mmCIF file of C-alpha atoms and ligand atoms in Angstrom:
data_model
loop_
_atom_site.group_PDB
_atom_site.id
_atom_site.type_symbol
_atom_site.label_atom_id
_atom_site.label_comp_id
_atom_site.label_asym_id
_atom_site.label_seq_id
_atom_site.Cartn_x
_atom_site.Cartn_y
_atom_site.Cartn_z
ATOM 1 C CA MET A 1 48.224 85.629 40.647
ATOM 2 C CA SER A 2 45.724 84.449 38.049
ATOM 3 C CA PHE A 3 44.325 80.916 38.197
ATOM 4 C CA ARG A 4 42.907 78.847 35.398
ATOM 5 C CA GLU A 5 39.101 79.066 35.679
ATOM 6 C CA ARG A 6 37.544 75.837 36.899
ATOM 7 C CA VAL A 7 34.083 75.095 38.275
ATOM 8 C CA PHE A 8 33.459 72.691 41.173
ATOM 9 C CA SER A 9 30.263 71.856 43.035
ATOM 10 C CA GLY A 10 28.653 68.959 44.872
ATOM 11 C CA VAL A 11 25.317 67.507 45.908
ATOM 12 C CA GLN A 12 24.760 65.232 48.911
ATOM 13 C CA PRO A 13 23.251 61.800 48.267
ATOM 14 C CA THR A 14 20.756 62.089 51.097
ATOM 15 C CA GLY A 15 17.595 61.196 49.145
ATOM 16 C CA ASN A 16 14.618 63.230 47.918
ATOM 17 C CA LEU A 17 16.491 65.339 45.378
ATOM 18 C CA HIS A 18 14.114 68.243 44.817
ATOM 19 C CA LEU A 19 13.249 71.265 42.711
ATOM 20 C CA GLY A 20 15.410 73.500 44.955
ATOM 21 C CA ASN A 21 18.474 71.354 44.280
ATOM 22 C CA TYR A 22 17.649 71.487 40.571
ATOM 23 C CA LEU A 23 16.990 75.232 40.205
ATOM 24 C CA GLY A 24 19.522 76.418 42.790
ATOM 25 C CA ALA A 25 22.340 74.114 41.731
ATOM 26 C CA ILE A 26 22.080 71.395 39.052
ATOM 27 C CA LYS A 27 20.486 73.583 36.351
ATOM 28 C CA ARG A 28 23.335 76.053 36.869
ATOM 29 C CA PHE A 29 25.885 73.195 36.673
ATOM 30 C CA VAL A 30 24.512 72.294 33.247
ATOM 31 C CA ALA A 31 24.732 75.876 31.932
ATOM 32 C CA LEU A 32 28.343 76.344 33.098
ATOM 33 C CA GLN A 33 29.536 73.435 30.973
ATOM 34 C CA ALA A 34 29.426 75.676 27.900
ATOM 35 C CA SER A 35 31.979 78.118 29.291
ATOM 36 C CA HIS A 36 34.119 76.235 31.847
ATOM 37 C CA ASP A 37 35.877 73.002 32.745
ATOM 38 C CA CYS A 38 33.547 71.558 35.358
ATOM 39 C CA ILE A 39 33.888 69.014 38.155
ATOM 40 C CA TYR A 40 30.647 67.787 39.707
ATOM 41 C CA CYS A 41 30.786 65.603 42.758
ATOM 42 C CA VAL A 42 28.332 63.406 44.624
ATOM 43 C CA VAL A 43 29.495 64.233 48.137
ATOM 44 C CA ASP A 44 28.902 60.938 49.928
ATOM 45 C CA MET A 45 31.368 61.787 52.733
ATOM 46 C CA HIS A 46 29.291 64.861 53.567
ATOM 47 C CA ALA A 47 26.114 62.775 53.601
ATOM 48 C CA MET A 48 27.645 60.630 56.336
ATOM 49 C CA THR A 49 27.754 63.561 58.771
ATOM 50 C CA VAL A 50 24.241 62.448 59.699
ATOM 51 C CA TRP A 51 23.358 58.744 59.873
ATOM 52 C CA GLN A 52 22.816 57.044 56.482
ATOM 53 C CA GLU A 53 21.751 53.441 56.065
ATOM 54 C CA PRO A 54 24.655 51.963 53.998
ATOM 55 C CA SER A 55 22.425 50.447 51.298
ATOM 56 C CA GLU A 56 20.466 53.730 51.032
ATOM 57 C CA LEU A 57 23.687 55.753 50.746
ATOM 58 C CA ALA A 58 24.801 53.621 47.792
ATOM 59 C CA ARG A 59 21.355 53.850 46.165
ATOM 60 C CA ASN A 60 21.188 57.627 46.671
ATOM 61 C CA THR A 61 24.727 58.093 45.307
ATOM 62 C CA ARG A 62 23.652 56.409 42.083
ATOM 63 C CA GLU A 63 20.423 58.414 42.029
ATOM 64 C CA VAL A 64 22.196 61.791 42.299
ATOM 65 C CA THR A 65 24.570 60.675 39.542
ATOM 66 C CA ALA A 66 21.551 59.737 37.431
ATOM 67 C CA ALA A 67 20.072 63.194 38.119
ATOM 68 C CA PHE A 68 23.280 64.893 36.954
ATOM 69 C CA LEU A 69 23.217 62.937 33.717
ATOM 70 C CA ALA A 70 19.457 63.250 33.175
ATOM 71 C CA CYS A 71 19.646 67.040 33.618
ATOM 72 C CA GLY A 72 22.314 67.266 30.904
ATOM 73 C CA ILE A 73 25.746 67.039 32.535
ATOM 74 C CA ASP A 74 28.203 65.474 30.115
ATOM 75 C CA PRO A 75 30.459 63.056 32.061
ATOM 76 C CA GLU A 76 32.902 62.728 29.170
ATOM 77 C CA LYS A 77 33.620 66.397 28.511
ATOM 78 C CA HIS A 78 33.514 67.182 32.260
ATOM 79 C CA ILE A 79 34.135 65.189 35.453
ATOM 80 C CA VAL A 80 31.408 63.436 37.463
ATOM 81 C CA PHE A 81 32.412 61.274 40.438
ATOM 82 C CA ASN A 82 31.700 60.498 44.074
ATOM 83 C CA GLN A 83 33.853 62.110 46.735
ATOM 84 C CA SER A 84 34.900 58.977 48.657
ATOM 85 C CA GLN A 85 36.746 57.631 45.588
ATOM 86 C CA VAL A 86 39.315 60.445 45.793
ATOM 87 C CA ALA A 87 41.151 60.184 49.110
ATOM 88 C CA GLU A 88 42.832 63.575 48.677
ATOM 89 C CA HIS A 89 39.597 65.340 49.759
ATOM 90 C CA ALA A 90 39.995 63.895 53.265
ATOM 91 C CA GLU A 91 43.758 64.374 53.255
ATOM 92 C CA LEU A 92 43.539 68.069 52.450
ATOM 93 C CA ALA A 93 40.688 68.430 54.968
ATOM 94 C CA TRP A 94 43.143 67.518 57.741
ATOM 95 C CA VAL A 95 45.589 70.225 56.688
ATOM 96 C CA PHE A 96 42.703 72.714 56.467
ATOM 97 C CA SER A 97 41.458 71.646 59.923
ATOM 98 C CA CYS A 98 44.748 72.954 61.202
ATOM 99 C CA VAL A 99 44.396 76.199 59.232
ATOM 100 C CA ALA A 100 40.741 76.975 60.075
ATOM 101 C CA ARG A 101 39.965 78.444 63.506
ATOM 102 C CA VAL A 102 37.407 77.066 65.950
ATOM 103 C CA GLY A 103 35.863 80.541 66.158
ATOM 104 C CA TRP A 104 35.171 80.464 62.405
ATOM 105 C CA LEU A 105 33.334 77.143 62.617
ATOM 106 C CA ASN A 106 31.395 78.279 65.678
ATOM 107 C CA ARG A 107 29.755 80.926 63.505
ATOM 108 C CA MET A 108 28.342 78.460 60.935
ATOM 109 C CA THR A 109 24.553 78.730 61.035
ATOM 110 C CA GLN A 110 23.927 75.444 59.181
ATOM 111 C CA PHE A 111 25.579 73.476 61.985
ATOM 112 C CA LYS A 112 23.426 75.259 64.557
ATOM 113 C CA GLU A 113 20.273 74.507 62.554
ATOM 114 C CA LYS A 114 21.134 70.875 61.830
ATOM 115 C CA ALA A 115 22.492 70.028 65.275
ATOM 116 C CA GLY A 116 19.500 71.714 66.914
ATOM 117 C CA LYS A 117 19.176 71.532 70.670
ATOM 118 C CA ASP A 118 21.047 68.225 70.958
ATOM 119 C CA ARG A 119 24.404 69.719 69.947
ATOM 120 C CA GLU A 120 26.439 67.483 72.270
ATOM 121 C CA ASN A 121 25.200 64.503 70.337
ATOM 122 C CA ALA A 122 25.920 65.813 66.811
ATOM 123 C CA SER A 123 28.779 64.124 64.946
ATOM 124 C CA VAL A 124 32.181 65.818 64.851
ATOM 125 C CA GLY A 125 31.839 65.522 61.052
ATOM 126 C CA LEU A 126 28.707 67.685 61.047
ATOM 127 C CA TYR A 127 30.686 70.375 62.884
ATOM 128 C CA SER A 128 33.735 70.235 60.611
ATOM 129 C CA TYR A 129 31.675 69.781 57.400
ATOM 130 C CA PRO A 130 32.638 73.224 56.012
ATOM 131 C CA VAL A 131 36.353 72.332 56.279
ATOM 132 C CA LEU A 132 35.803 69.246 54.115
ATOM 133 C CA MET A 133 33.769 71.399 51.730
ATOM 134 C CA ALA A 134 36.687 73.839 51.416
ATOM 135 C CA SER A 135 38.937 70.867 50.586
ATOM 136 C CA ASP A 136 36.488 69.559 47.963
ATOM 137 C CA ILE A 137 36.744 72.855 46.127
ATOM 138 C CA LEU A 138 40.388 73.694 46.685
ATOM 139 C CA VAL A 139 41.872 70.266 46.016
ATOM 140 C CA TYR A 140 40.972 71.137 42.375
ATOM 141 C CA ARG A 141 41.999 74.785 42.895
ATOM 142 C CA ALA A 142 38.523 75.593 41.581
ATOM 143 C CA THR A 143 37.748 79.256 41.000
ATOM 144 C CA HIS A 144 33.935 79.213 40.701
ATOM 145 C CA VAL A 145 31.353 77.367 42.762
ATOM 146 C CA PRO A 146 27.665 77.348 41.728
ATOM 147 C CA VAL A 147 25.525 76.845 44.844
ATOM 148 C CA GLY A 148 22.176 77.812 46.348
ATOM 149 C CA GLU A 149 21.961 80.750 48.741
ATOM 150 C CA ASP A 150 22.157 78.444 51.805
ATOM 151 C CA GLN A 151 25.794 77.618 51.016
ATOM 152 C CA LYS A 152 27.006 81.232 50.922
ATOM 153 C CA GLN A 153 28.471 81.177 54.432
ATOM 154 C CA HIS A 154 30.362 77.926 53.771
ATOM 155 C CA LEU A 155 31.852 79.443 50.625
ATOM 156 C CA GLU A 156 33.023 82.467 52.601
ATOM 157 C CA LEU A 157 34.728 80.070 54.999
ATOM 158 C CA ALA A 158 36.441 78.306 52.068
ATOM 159 C CA ARG A 159 37.769 81.686 50.936
ATOM 160 C CA ASP A 160 39.012 82.459 54.468
ATOM 161 C CA ILE A 161 40.794 79.095 54.640
ATOM 162 C CA ALA A 162 42.423 79.608 51.218
ATOM 163 C CA GLN A 163 43.517 83.104 52.205
ATOM 164 C CA LYS A 164 44.963 81.992 55.542
ATOM 165 C CA PHE A 165 46.814 79.072 53.940
ATOM 166 C CA ASN A 166 48.292 81.460 51.349
ATOM 167 C CA ASN A 167 49.343 83.888 54.104
ATOM 168 C CA ASP A 168 50.627 81.360 56.657
ATOM 169 C CA PHE A 169 52.746 79.525 54.087
ATOM 170 C CA ALA A 170 53.575 82.495 51.847
ATOM 171 C CA GLU A 171 57.325 82.041 52.093
ATOM 172 C CA SER A 172 57.204 78.317 51.375
ATOM 173 C CA ILE A 173 54.737 78.837 48.523
ATOM 174 C CA ARG A 174 57.145 81.288 46.884
ATOM 175 C CA GLY A 175 60.129 79.094 47.734
ATOM 176 C CA HIS A 176 58.603 76.159 45.900
ATOM 177 C CA GLY A 177 57.867 78.250 42.835
ATOM 178 C CA HIS A 178 54.110 78.630 43.212
ATOM 179 C CA GLY A 179 54.099 82.430 43.001
ATOM 180 C CA ASP A 180 52.327 84.605 45.560
ATOM 181 C CA ALA A 181 49.334 82.377 46.257
ATOM 182 C CA PHE A 182 48.803 78.632 45.980
ATOM 183 C CA PHE A 183 45.017 78.538 46.314
ATOM 184 C CA PRO A 184 42.546 80.762 44.474
ATOM 185 C CA LEU A 185 39.799 82.423 46.528
ATOM 186 C CA PRO A 186 36.806 80.552 45.100
ATOM 187 C CA GLU A 187 33.872 82.688 44.019
ATOM 188 C CA PRO A 188 30.332 81.618 44.804
ATOM 189 C CA LEU A 189 27.969 81.739 41.823
ATOM 190 C CA ILE A 190 24.563 82.359 43.375
ATOM 191 C CA GLN A 191 22.441 83.607 40.525
ATOM 192 C CA GLY A 192 18.963 83.665 39.046
ATOM 193 C CA PRO A 193 15.420 83.911 40.404
ATOM 194 C CA ALA A 194 15.520 80.656 42.428
ATOM 195 C CA THR A 195 18.668 80.663 44.555
ATOM 196 C CA ARG A 196 16.521 79.818 47.587
ATOM 197 C CA VAL A 197 13.440 77.794 46.673
ATOM 198 C CA MET A 198 11.042 77.697 49.610
ATOM 199 C CA SER A 199 8.787 74.958 50.959
ATOM 200 C CA LEU A 200 5.431 74.661 49.176
ATOM 201 C CA ARG A 201 3.784 74.461 52.617
ATOM 202 C CA ASP A 202 5.525 77.461 54.184
ATOM 203 C CA GLY A 203 7.075 80.262 52.136
ATOM 204 C CA THR A 204 9.429 81.206 54.962
ATOM 205 C CA LYS A 205 11.148 77.773 55.153
ATOM 206 C CA LYS A 206 13.682 76.425 52.636
ATOM 207 C CA MET A 207 12.545 73.534 50.429
ATOM 208 C CA SER A 208 14.551 70.712 51.929
ATOM 209 C CA LYS A 209 15.233 66.993 51.509
ATOM 210 C CA SER A 210 14.712 66.349 55.184
ATOM 211 C CA ASP A 211 11.296 68.047 55.564
ATOM 212 C CA PRO A 212 8.975 65.322 56.883
ATOM 213 C CA SER A 213 6.165 66.496 54.567
ATOM 214 C CA ASP A 214 6.544 65.275 50.990
ATOM 215 C CA TYR A 215 4.056 68.013 50.041
ATOM 216 C CA SER A 216 6.672 70.614 50.974
ATOM 217 C CA ARG A 217 8.794 69.778 47.930
ATOM 218 C CA ILE A 218 8.678 68.581 44.328
ATOM 219 C CA ASN A 219 11.027 65.632 43.979
ATOM 220 C CA LEU A 220 12.858 65.199 40.684
ATOM 221 C CA THR A 221 11.367 61.710 40.425
ATOM 222 C CA ASP A 222 7.743 62.831 41.010
ATOM 223 C CA ASP A 223 5.392 61.907 38.157
ATOM 224 C CA ALA A 224 3.033 64.389 36.478
ATOM 225 C CA ASP A 225 0.147 63.611 38.856
ATOM 226 C CA ALA A 226 2.267 64.143 41.956
ATOM 227 C CA ILE A 227 3.676 67.421 40.595
ATOM 228 C CA ALA A 228 0.160 68.663 39.760
ATOM 229 C CA GLN A 229 -1.225 67.691 43.150
ATOM 230 C CA LYS A 230 1.627 69.326 45.088
ATOM 231 C CA ILE A 231 1.350 72.598 43.140
ATOM 232 C CA ARG A 232 -2.456 72.640 43.500
ATOM 233 C CA LYS A 233 -2.095 72.181 47.268
ATOM 234 C CA ALA A 234 0.766 74.693 47.588
ATOM 235 C CA LYS A 235 0.047 77.386 50.165
ATOM 236 C CA THR A 236 -0.903 80.798 48.742
ATOM 237 C CA ASP A 237 -2.617 83.968 49.959
ATOM 238 C CA PRO A 238 -6.069 85.249 48.951
ATOM 239 C CA GLU A 239 -4.908 88.151 46.727
ATOM 240 C CA PRO A 240 -4.442 87.899 42.951
ATOM 241 C CA LEU A 241 -0.832 88.086 41.699
ATOM 242 C CA PRO A 242 0.575 91.632 41.750
ATOM 243 C CA HIS A 243 1.840 93.532 38.696
ATOM 244 C CA ASP A 244 4.997 94.575 40.452
ATOM 245 C CA VAL A 245 7.968 92.525 41.772
ATOM 246 C CA ALA A 246 8.285 94.851 44.800
ATOM 247 C CA ALA A 247 4.787 93.811 45.926
ATOM 248 C CA LEU A 248 6.000 90.180 46.262
ATOM 249 C CA GLU A 249 8.220 91.124 49.171
ATOM 250 C CA ARG A 250 5.519 90.730 51.804
ATOM 251 C CA ARG A 251 4.010 87.637 50.123
ATOM 252 C CA PRO A 252 6.523 84.776 50.569
ATOM 253 C CA GLU A 253 4.382 82.023 49.014
ATOM 254 C CA ALA A 254 3.500 84.094 45.942
ATOM 255 C CA ASP A 255 7.127 85.173 45.618
ATOM 256 C CA ASN A 256 8.270 81.553 45.764
ATOM 257 C CA LEU A 257 5.875 80.290 43.077
ATOM 258 C CA VAL A 258 6.685 83.231 40.785
ATOM 259 C CA GLY A 259 10.421 82.574 41.288
ATOM 260 C CA ILE A 260 9.978 78.882 40.478
ATOM 261 C CA TYR A 261 8.051 79.707 37.299
ATOM 262 C CA ALA A 262 10.678 82.267 36.242
ATOM 263 C CA ALA A 263 13.584 79.872 36.852
ATOM 264 C CA LEU A 264 11.896 76.975 35.045
ATOM 265 C CA LYS A 265 11.210 79.202 32.035
ATOM 266 C CA ASP A 266 14.527 81.118 32.116
ATOM 267 C CA VAL A 267 12.839 84.495 32.452
ATOM 268 C CA THR A 268 12.728 87.105 35.235
ATOM 269 C CA LYS A 269 10.074 87.494 37.930
ATOM 270 C CA ALA A 270 9.096 90.783 36.229
ATOM 271 C CA ASP A 271 8.440 88.860 32.976
ATOM 272 C CA VAL A 272 6.206 86.417 34.874
ATOM 273 C CA LEU A 273 4.231 89.251 36.462
ATOM 274 C CA ALA A 274 3.902 90.998 33.099
ATOM 275 C CA GLU A 275 2.060 87.850 31.966
ATOM 276 C CA PHE A 276 0.173 86.902 35.147
ATOM 277 C CA GLY A 277 -0.168 90.173 37.140
ATOM 278 C CA GLY A 278 -3.819 90.446 38.246
ATOM 279 C CA ALA A 279 -4.485 86.714 37.666
ATOM 280 C CA GLN A 280 -5.916 84.418 40.338
ATOM 281 C CA PHE A 281 -3.683 81.666 41.734
ATOM 282 C CA SER A 282 -5.898 79.002 40.121
ATOM 283 C CA THR A 283 -4.939 80.326 36.648
ATOM 284 C CA PHE A 284 -1.268 80.768 37.558
ATOM 285 C CA LYS A 285 -0.997 77.357 39.214
ATOM 286 C CA ALA A 286 -2.452 75.650 36.117
ATOM 287 C CA ALA A 287 0.264 77.293 33.975
ATOM 288 C CA LEU A 288 2.930 76.401 36.551
ATOM 289 C CA ILE A 289 1.813 72.755 36.558
ATOM 290 C CA ASP A 290 2.108 72.566 32.747
ATOM 291 C CA LEU A 291 5.542 74.176 32.820
ATOM 292 C CA ALA A 292 6.868 72.080 35.712
ATOM 293 C CA VAL A 293 5.637 68.833 34.164
ATOM 294 C CA SER A 294 7.154 69.720 30.786
ATOM 295 C CA VAL A 295 10.582 70.446 32.336
ATOM 296 C CA LEU A 296 10.720 67.857 35.131
ATOM 297 C CA GLY A 297 8.815 65.004 33.440
ATOM 298 C CA PRO A 298 11.626 64.067 31.016
ATOM 299 C CA ILE A 299 14.274 64.445 33.757
ATOM 300 C CA GLY A 300 12.392 62.109 36.097
ATOM 301 C CA SER A 301 11.860 59.483 33.376
ATOM 302 C CA GLU A 302 15.515 59.574 32.345
ATOM 303 C CA MET A 303 16.632 59.272 35.995
ATOM 304 C CA LYS A 304 14.434 56.218 36.444
ATOM 305 C CA ARG A 305 15.860 54.675 33.252
ATOM 306 C CA LEU A 306 19.457 55.338 34.330
ATOM 307 C CA VAL A 307 19.141 53.940 37.857
ATOM 308 C CA ARG A 308 18.008 50.649 36.355
ATOM 309 C CA ASP A 309 21.569 50.333 35.009
ATOM 310 C CA PRO A 310 23.818 50.651 38.100
ATOM 311 C CA ALA A 311 26.811 49.166 36.256
ATOM 312 C CA TYR A 312 26.732 52.068 33.799
ATOM 313 C CA ILE A 313 26.413 54.642 36.619
ATOM 314 C CA ASP A 314 29.317 53.033 38.480
ATOM 315 C CA SER A 315 31.457 53.145 35.339
ATOM 316 C CA VAL A 316 30.751 56.878 34.960
ATOM 317 C CA LEU A 317 31.788 57.454 38.598
ATOM 318 C CA ALA A 318 34.926 55.324 38.255
ATOM 319 C CA SER A 319 36.072 57.121 35.120
ATOM 320 C CA GLY A 320 35.353 60.518 36.688
ATOM 321 C CA ALA A 321 37.188 59.568 39.879
ATOM 322 C CA GLU A 322 40.243 58.477 37.911
ATOM 323 C CA ARG A 323 40.431 61.859 36.168
ATOM 324 C CA ALA A 324 39.684 63.772 39.373
ATOM 325 C CA ARG A 325 42.488 61.921 41.181
ATOM 326 C CA VAL A 326 45.074 63.161 38.670
ATOM 327 C CA ILE A 327 44.289 66.797 39.524
ATOM 328 C CA ALA A 328 43.793 66.200 43.258
ATOM 329 C CA SER A 329 47.028 64.271 43.735
ATOM 330 C CA GLU A 330 49.012 66.987 41.988
ATOM 331 C CA THR A 331 47.561 69.587 44.394
ATOM 332 C CA MET A 332 48.166 67.363 47.399
ATOM 333 C CA GLN A 333 51.797 66.720 46.488
ATOM 334 C CA ALA A 334 52.409 70.441 46.271
ATOM 335 C CA VAL A 335 50.568 71.033 49.579
ATOM 336 C CA LYS A 336 52.747 68.425 51.309
ATOM 337 C CA GLN A 337 55.865 70.149 50.045
ATOM 338 C CA ILE A 338 54.570 73.571 51.049
ATOM 339 C CA VAL A 339 53.668 72.576 54.617
ATOM 340 C CA GLY A 340 56.886 70.591 55.111
ATOM 341 C CA PHE A 341 55.767 66.954 55.024
ATOM 342 C CA VAL A 342 58.690 64.745 53.991
ATOM 343 C CA GLY A 343 58.311 62.130 51.235
ATOM 344 C CA ARG A 344 55.878 61.731 48.380
HETATM 345 N N1 AQP B 401 15.751 75.108 48.600
HETATM 346 C C1 AQP B 401 16.813 75.312 47.857
HETATM 347 N N2 AQP B 401 16.842 76.304 46.938
HETATM 348 C C2 AQP B 401 17.940 76.518 46.152
HETATM 349 N N3 AQP B 401 19.045 75.745 46.228
HETATM 350 C C3 AQP B 401 19.054 74.740 47.126
HETATM 351 N N4 AQP B 401 19.979 73.810 47.445
HETATM 352 C C4 AQP B 401 19.495 73.004 48.422
HETATM 353 N N5 AQP B 401 18.267 73.386 48.764
HETATM 354 C C5 AQP B 401 17.960 74.456 47.983
HETATM 355 C C6 AQP B 401 21.284 73.712 46.795
HETATM 356 O O1 AQP B 401 21.424 72.412 46.268
HETATM 357 C C7 AQP B 401 22.814 72.051 46.299
HETATM 358 C C8 AQP B 401 22.952 70.690 46.882
HETATM 359 O O2 AQP B 401 22.492 70.709 48.222
HETATM 360 P P1 AQP B 401 22.938 69.551 49.178
HETATM 361 O O3 AQP B 401 22.213 68.339 48.849
HETATM 362 O O4 AQP B 401 24.390 69.403 49.159
HETATM 363 O O5 AQP B 401 22.647 70.036 50.626
HETATM 364 P P2 AQP B 401 21.487 70.742 51.361
HETATM 365 O O6 AQP B 401 21.590 72.220 51.155
HETATM 366 O O7 AQP B 401 21.652 70.312 52.761
HETATM 367 O O8 AQP B 401 20.126 70.188 50.775
HETATM 368 P P3 AQP B 401 18.776 70.202 51.544
HETATM 369 O O9 AQP B 401 17.729 69.831 50.611
HETATM 370 O O10 AQP B 401 18.572 71.494 52.266
HETATM 371 O O11 AQP B 401 18.957 69.032 52.606
HETATM 372 P P4 AQP B 401 18.654 69.038 54.137
HETATM 373 O O12 AQP B 401 17.219 68.721 54.243
HETATM 374 O O13 AQP B 401 19.530 67.935 54.653
HETATM 375 O O14 AQP B 401 19.009 70.360 54.702
HETATM 376 C C9 AQP B 401 23.535 73.142 47.092
HETATM 377 O O15 AQP B 401 24.195 74.015 46.181
HETATM 378 C C10 AQP B 401 22.421 73.866 47.795
HETATM 379 O O16 AQP B 401 22.741 75.223 48.002
#
């Protein structure tokens, strides 16, 4: 069965939105608007899987929304909203909790990393996070999901859940006139030279919001001086840049900076090395600073302007939520019928 193409993705409002979130996700969200109907969500219910100070959660929700808008997402042509305003996400998550298998969730590496050694003390929400993520996507029957590399495993789980739902309820799905499959198998879109931006302090660790060192990441709200300082201090090795992409394989820090430059400029790593192969890091870093400041400077300023107007941000989220609810409630009504829940 063919499904209407629709894009869905989300970002957690957990503070410190960084260059990895921008290059791995938000920049891709912006590009997809030209070819698809897009739904972009500030996933505040996911954020809650680890403790969030309530006032910070609200502030960060508005800040991620501001980042979406500042990067170029159009909230009128597409849908921008926060997850908790559309109750169907949680409702479908329950049904999917009964479809997904414990063994599937036990394989999720992000839970193992985030729960760490104190697994007994992690929230149940942190464990079942990927089930809610599958609901976020499938409650809109979305077909394409732009994400960074770290979300690949969760996307595979969403596909497994969709497939199992379609199989388990195949007869009812057909009986209610939904053809052979009710849910599409959503495709991850993990593309470009910066699908996994690494820490500026350690090229083997992902750039992350929760890294205690602010020098490990470039925040979208960093000013030009902070961006310059962080890139100047970024870890490198003593060799000049190679001429060949293959030679970056054993040089994680060099590979990371070349990937960041390529993604910011919309070129390939090979293009970057054609320009800078043989150059010292001091020369390359100076060019990277200029490029990063020219791309991120205007985004940061616009974010700061937008967050000064919370009433406007809230109106964008309310309007988006209203439109999202129309699609989500239609899916949920059909799901209730399919699984045998009585009533509307
Ligand atoms: N370093 C990264 N490189 C490329 N893409 C990345 N993403 C996150 N980090 C990188 C992508 O950004 C989107 C939103 O991520 P999120 O906020 O929902 O969750 P996250 O992956 O947990 O973000 P962090 O920064 O890694 O937070 P912590 O520190 O809590 O672990 C996703 O598409 C993600 O792939």
